[in-house]
Amino acid sequence: KLRVERNMELAATRGALGVTSLRVFNVFGPGQRGDFLIPRLLEQLESGDRVVLGELDHARDWIHVRDVCAAFVCALRTPAPPATFRALNVASGRATSARQIVALVESVVGRRISIERDPGRARPSEVAEERASAALLGELGWRVGTSLEDGVRELFGAPRAF
């Protein structure tokens, strides 16, 4: 990703075209593949009150898919000036761990969830906390529209078998 971004930056500064790179953080929302945390929780809760997870305390910056789409629209409506490169974070600016997300899901579904930790799914080499400022994107008029809490309520609050 970094190599592609650097190539885009070089191309922008050498030509008349302005380039915008959107750095999208941890997306969640309807239709997401099952190998990510939130859809994995949804899937596992359909078969009981026990979930198997890897790393519980690494915190990530979660952003709803609707906000990602809005960021792309915003960037397209306000192109980078000619011969410039800009990198814009698409993020909430807040880090939340898997353990905190499970607690949030518990509050939405109204029951306790048993967590089994699978060390094979842990990623010890990753940073413990990841978050970013979306201030530059905010200067173009973009704002987070769906909080993590609202997005989780939307996903887990719908009538389900669990």
PDB file of C-alpha atoms in Angstrom:
ATOM      1  CA  LYS A   1       0.000   0.000   0.000  1.00  0.00           C
ATOM      2  CA  LEU A   2       2.758   2.398   0.910  1.00  0.00           C
ATOM      3  CA  ARG A   3       4.628   1.726  -2.335  1.00  0.00           C
ATOM      4  CA  VAL A   4       1.506   2.429  -4.403  1.00  0.00           C
ATOM      5  CA  GLU A   5       0.842   5.599  -2.427  1.00  0.00           C
ATOM      6  CA  ARG A   6       4.433   6.791  -2.953  1.00  0.00           C
ATOM      7  CA  ASN A   7       4.130   6.122  -6.700  1.00  0.00           C
ATOM      8  CA  MET A   8       0.884   8.113  -6.796  1.00  0.00           C
ATOM      9  CA  GLU A   9       2.586  10.955  -4.929  1.00  0.00           C
ATOM     10  CA  LEU A  10       5.476  10.978  -7.382  1.00  0.00           C
ATOM     11  CA  ALA A  11       3.100  10.964 -10.368  1.00  0.00           C
ATOM     12  CA  ALA A  12       1.062  13.827  -8.919  1.00  0.00           C
ATOM     13  CA  THR A  13       4.037  16.068  -8.230  1.00  0.00           C
ATOM     14  CA  ARG A  14       5.437  15.452 -11.735  1.00  0.00           C
ATOM     15  CA  GLY A  15       2.229  16.135 -13.615  1.00  0.00           C
ATOM     16  CA  ALA A  16      -0.835  18.311 -13.787  1.00  0.00           C
ATOM     17  CA  LEU A  17      -3.102  15.831 -12.033  1.00  0.00           C
ATOM     18  CA  GLY A  18      -3.987  16.080  -8.351  1.00  0.00           C
ATOM     19  CA  VAL A  19      -4.138  12.774  -6.452  1.00  0.00           C
ATOM     20  CA  THR A  20      -6.033  11.851  -3.295  1.00  0.00           C
ATOM     21  CA  SER A  21      -5.292   8.674  -1.369  1.00  0.00           C
ATOM     22  CA  LEU A  22      -7.865   7.555   1.171  1.00  0.00           C
ATOM     23  CA  ARG A  23      -6.402   5.567   4.056  1.00  0.00           C
ATOM     24  CA  VAL A  24      -9.359   3.543   5.252  1.00  0.00           C
ATOM     25  CA  PHE A  25      -9.132   2.080   8.738  1.00  0.00           C
ATOM     26  CA  ASN A  26     -11.126  -0.895  10.150  1.00  0.00           C
ATOM     27  CA  VAL A  27     -14.400  -0.963   8.253  1.00  0.00           C
ATOM     28  CA  PHE A  28     -17.486  -2.673   9.654  1.00  0.00           C
ATOM     29  CA  GLY A  29     -21.101  -2.923   8.577  1.00  0.00           C
ATOM     30  CA  PRO A  30     -23.672  -5.030   6.783  1.00  0.00           C
ATOM     31  CA  GLY A  31     -22.420  -7.583   4.268  1.00  0.00           C
ATOM     32  CA  GLN A  32     -18.881  -7.820   5.603  1.00  0.00           C
ATOM     33  CA  ARG A  33     -17.041 -11.143   5.146  1.00  0.00           C
ATOM     34  CA  GLY A  34     -17.038 -13.501   8.078  1.00  0.00           C
ATOM     35  CA  ASP A  35     -13.304 -13.496   8.747  1.00  0.00           C
ATOM     36  CA  PHE A  36     -13.410 -10.072  10.423  1.00  0.00           C
ATOM     37  CA  LEU A  37     -14.223  -9.499  14.095  1.00  0.00           C
ATOM     38  CA  ILE A  38     -17.765  -8.123  14.000  1.00  0.00           C
ATOM     39  CA  PRO A  39     -19.232 -10.532  11.419  1.00  0.00           C
ATOM     40  CA  ARG A  40     -17.433 -13.373  13.223  1.00  0.00           C
ATOM     41  CA  LEU A  41     -19.239 -12.360  16.411  1.00  0.00           C
ATOM     42  CA  LEU A  42     -22.555 -12.284  14.549  1.00  0.00           C
ATOM     43  CA  GLU A  43     -21.955 -15.727  13.075  1.00  0.00           C
ATOM     44  CA  GLN A  44     -20.793 -17.319  16.317  1.00  0.00           C
ATOM     45  CA  LEU A  45     -23.663 -15.863  18.359  1.00  0.00           C
ATOM     46  CA  GLU A  46     -26.171 -17.462  16.000  1.00  0.00           C
ATOM     47  CA  SER A  47     -25.076 -20.832  17.388  1.00  0.00           C
ATOM     48  CA  GLY A  48     -24.809 -19.961  21.098  1.00  0.00           C
ATOM     49  CA  ASP A  49     -23.423 -17.654  23.766  1.00  0.00           C
ATOM     50  CA  ARG A  50     -19.765 -18.579  23.219  1.00  0.00           C
ATOM     51  CA  VAL A  51     -17.326 -16.879  20.860  1.00  0.00           C
ATOM     52  CA  VAL A  52     -13.773 -17.844  19.974  1.00  0.00           C
ATOM     53  CA  LEU A  53     -11.450 -14.918  19.349  1.00  0.00           C
ATOM     54  CA  GLY A  54      -7.738 -14.277  19.041  1.00  0.00           C
ATOM     55  CA  GLU A  55      -6.387 -10.994  20.343  1.00  0.00           C
ATOM     56  CA  LEU A  56      -8.787  -9.320  22.778  1.00  0.00           C
ATOM     57  CA  ASP A  57      -6.981  -6.191  23.907  1.00  0.00           C
ATOM     58  CA  HIS A  58      -5.505  -4.707  20.754  1.00  0.00           C
ATOM     59  CA  ALA A  59      -7.568  -1.623  19.986  1.00  0.00           C
ATOM     60  CA  ARG A  60      -8.450  -0.496  16.483  1.00  0.00           C
ATOM     61  CA  ASP A  61     -10.106   2.509  14.877  1.00  0.00           C
ATOM     62  CA  TRP A  62     -13.506   1.294  13.606  1.00  0.00           C
ATOM     63  CA  ILE A  63     -15.389   3.095  10.838  1.00  0.00           C
ATOM     64  CA  HIS A  64     -18.806   2.208   9.433  1.00  0.00           C
ATOM     65  CA  VAL A  65     -19.059   1.332   5.742  1.00  0.00           C
ATOM     66  CA  ARG A  66     -21.566   4.163   5.149  1.00  0.00           C
ATOM     67  CA  ASP A  67     -18.984   6.646   6.420  1.00  0.00           C
ATOM     68  CA  VAL A  68     -16.351   5.133   4.129  1.00  0.00           C
ATOM     69  CA  CYS A  69     -18.693   5.595   1.157  1.00  0.00           C
ATOM     70  CA  ALA A  70     -19.369   9.187   2.234  1.00  0.00           C
ATOM     71  CA  ALA A  71     -15.599   9.803   2.438  1.00  0.00           C
ATOM     72  CA  PHE A  72     -15.124   8.629  -1.151  1.00  0.00           C
ATOM     73  CA  VAL A  73     -17.957  10.896  -2.326  1.00  0.00           C
ATOM     74  CA  CYS A  74     -16.479  13.819  -0.405  1.00  0.00           C
ATOM     75  CA  ALA A  75     -13.012  13.244  -1.891  1.00  0.00           C
ATOM     76  CA  LEU A  76     -14.438  12.981  -5.401  1.00  0.00           C
ATOM     77  CA  ARG A  77     -16.395  16.208  -4.961  1.00  0.00           C
ATOM     78  CA  THR A  78     -13.333  18.099  -3.753  1.00  0.00           C
ATOM     79  CA  PRO A  79     -10.422  16.918  -5.902  1.00  0.00           C
ATOM     80  CA  ALA A  80      -6.815  17.619  -4.950  1.00  0.00           C
ATOM     81  CA  PRO A  81      -5.366  20.689  -6.650  1.00  0.00           C
ATOM     82  CA  PRO A  82      -3.311  19.991  -9.788  1.00  0.00           C
ATOM     83  CA  ALA A  83       0.205  18.629  -9.228  1.00  0.00           C
ATOM     84  CA  THR A  84      -0.477  17.822  -5.569  1.00  0.00           C
ATOM     85  CA  PHE A  85      -0.850  14.664  -3.544  1.00  0.00           C
ATOM     86  CA  ARG A  86      -2.927  14.349  -0.395  1.00  0.00           C
ATOM     87  CA  ALA A  87      -3.440  11.399   1.920  1.00  0.00           C
ATOM     88  CA  LEU A  88      -6.647  11.463   3.944  1.00  0.00           C
ATOM     89  CA  ASN A  89      -7.475   9.135   6.821  1.00  0.00           C
ATOM     90  CA  VAL A  90     -10.968   7.653   6.900  1.00  0.00           C
ATOM     91  CA  ALA A  91     -11.230   6.930  10.608  1.00  0.00           C
ATOM     92  CA  SER A  92     -13.200   7.688  13.747  1.00  0.00           C
ATOM     93  CA  GLY A  93     -10.219   8.907  15.764  1.00  0.00           C
ATOM     94  CA  ARG A  94     -11.035   6.458  18.549  1.00  0.00           C
ATOM     95  CA  ALA A  95      -9.586   3.022  19.328  1.00  0.00           C
ATOM     96  CA  THR A  96     -11.771   0.175  20.647  1.00  0.00           C
ATOM     97  CA  SER A  97     -10.610  -3.333  21.550  1.00  0.00           C
ATOM     98  CA  ALA A  98     -12.290  -6.632  20.711  1.00  0.00           C
ATOM     99  CA  ARG A  99     -13.036  -7.054  24.411  1.00  0.00           C
ATOM    100  CA  GLN A 100     -14.834  -3.676  24.451  1.00  0.00           C
ATOM    101  CA  ILE A 101     -16.798  -4.608  21.324  1.00  0.00           C
ATOM    102  CA  VAL A 102     -17.923  -7.857  22.955  1.00  0.00           C
ATOM    103  CA  ALA A 103     -19.104  -5.848  25.982  1.00  0.00           C
ATOM    104  CA  LEU A 104     -21.004  -3.514  23.658  1.00  0.00           C
ATOM    105  CA  VAL A 105     -22.611  -6.499  21.896  1.00  0.00           C
ATOM    106  CA  GLU A 106     -23.573  -7.939  25.307  1.00  0.00           C
ATOM    107  CA  SER A 107     -25.395  -4.716  26.125  1.00  0.00           C
ATOM    108  CA  VAL A 108     -27.235  -4.823  22.789  1.00  0.00           C
ATOM    109  CA  VAL A 109     -28.281  -8.491  22.911  1.00  0.00           C
ATOM    110  CA  GLY A 110     -29.002  -8.363  26.634  1.00  0.00           C
ATOM    111  CA  ARG A 111     -26.993 -11.341  27.742  1.00  0.00           C
ATOM    112  CA  ARG A 112     -23.492 -12.408  28.730  1.00  0.00           C
ATOM    113  CA  ILE A 113     -21.155 -13.779  26.057  1.00  0.00           C
ATOM    114  CA  SER A 114     -18.530 -16.362  26.960  1.00  0.00           C
ATOM    115  CA  ILE A 115     -15.199 -15.617  25.274  1.00  0.00           C
ATOM    116  CA  GLU A 116     -12.752 -18.382  24.506  1.00  0.00           C
ATOM    117  CA  ARG A 117      -9.326 -17.112  23.507  1.00  0.00           C
ATOM    118  CA  ASP A 118      -7.605 -18.945  20.662  1.00  0.00           C
ATOM    119  CA  PRO A 119      -3.873 -18.103  20.783  1.00  0.00           C
ATOM    120  CA  GLY A 120      -3.566 -19.298  17.176  1.00  0.00           C
ATOM    121  CA  ARG A 121      -5.640 -16.301  16.076  1.00  0.00           C
ATOM    122  CA  ALA A 122      -3.615 -13.780  18.084  1.00  0.00           C
ATOM    123  CA  ARG A 123      -1.327 -11.351  16.294  1.00  0.00           C
ATOM    124  CA  PRO A 124       1.381 -10.508  18.821  1.00  0.00           C
ATOM    125  CA  SER A 125       3.497  -8.619  16.286  1.00  0.00           C
ATOM    126  CA  GLU A 126       0.784  -6.013  15.626  1.00  0.00           C
ATOM    127  CA  VAL A 127       0.684  -2.697  17.444  1.00  0.00           C
ATOM    128  CA  ALA A 128      -1.502  -2.633  20.552  1.00  0.00           C
ATOM    129  CA  GLU A 129      -3.448   0.455  19.521  1.00  0.00           C
ATOM    130  CA  GLU A 130      -4.252   1.942  16.141  1.00  0.00           C
ATOM    131  CA  ARG A 131      -6.241   5.100  15.568  1.00  0.00           C
ATOM    132  CA  ALA A 132      -6.038   8.097  13.299  1.00  0.00           C
ATOM    133  CA  SER A 133      -7.210  11.630  12.903  1.00  0.00           C
ATOM    134  CA  ALA A 134      -9.539  12.369  10.009  1.00  0.00           C
ATOM    135  CA  ALA A 135      -9.095  16.132  10.456  1.00  0.00           C
ATOM    136  CA  LEU A 136      -7.900  16.693   6.876  1.00  0.00           C
ATOM    137  CA  LEU A 137     -10.934  14.887   5.502  1.00  0.00           C
ATOM    138  CA  GLY A 138     -13.049  16.870   7.953  1.00  0.00           C
ATOM    139  CA  GLU A 139     -11.734  20.091   6.395  1.00  0.00           C
ATOM    140  CA  LEU A 140     -13.439  18.926   3.178  1.00  0.00           C
ATOM    141  CA  GLY A 141     -16.757  18.584   5.031  1.00  0.00           C
ATOM    142  CA  TRP A 142     -16.735  14.872   5.925  1.00  0.00           C
ATOM    143  CA  ARG A 143     -17.888  13.720   9.362  1.00  0.00           C
ATOM    144  CA  VAL A 144     -18.429  10.363  11.029  1.00  0.00           C
ATOM    145  CA  GLY A 145     -22.151   9.683  10.714  1.00  0.00           C
ATOM    146  CA  THR A 146     -22.472   6.250  12.344  1.00  0.00           C
ATOM    147  CA  SER A 147     -20.719   5.650  15.651  1.00  0.00           C
ATOM    148  CA  LEU A 148     -19.401   2.223  16.553  1.00  0.00           C
ATOM    149  CA  GLU A 149     -22.178   1.944  19.136  1.00  0.00           C
ATOM    150  CA  ASP A 150     -24.922   2.793  16.633  1.00  0.00           C
ATOM    151  CA  GLY A 151     -23.472   0.465  14.003  1.00  0.00           C
ATOM    152  CA  VAL A 152     -23.250  -2.433  16.467  1.00  0.00           C
ATOM    153  CA  ARG A 153     -26.831  -1.754  17.635  1.00  0.00           C
ATOM    154  CA  GLU A 154     -27.937  -1.814  14.008  1.00  0.00           C
ATOM    155  CA  LEU A 155     -26.160  -5.114  13.280  1.00  0.00           C
ATOM    156  CA  PHE A 156     -26.924  -6.979  16.508  1.00  0.00           C
ATOM    157  CA  GLY A 157     -30.230  -5.372  17.435  1.00  0.00           C
ATOM    158  CA  ALA A 158     -32.170  -6.768  14.493  1.00  0.00           C
ATOM    159  CA  PRO A 159     -34.307  -9.829  15.338  1.00  0.00           C
ATOM    160  CA  ARG A 160     -32.152 -12.937  15.139  1.00  0.00           C
ATOM    161  CA  ALA A 161     -32.201 -16.542  16.261  1.00  0.00           C
ATOM    162  CA  PHE A 162     -29.658 -15.781  18.971  1.00  0.00           C
TER     163      PHE A 162
END
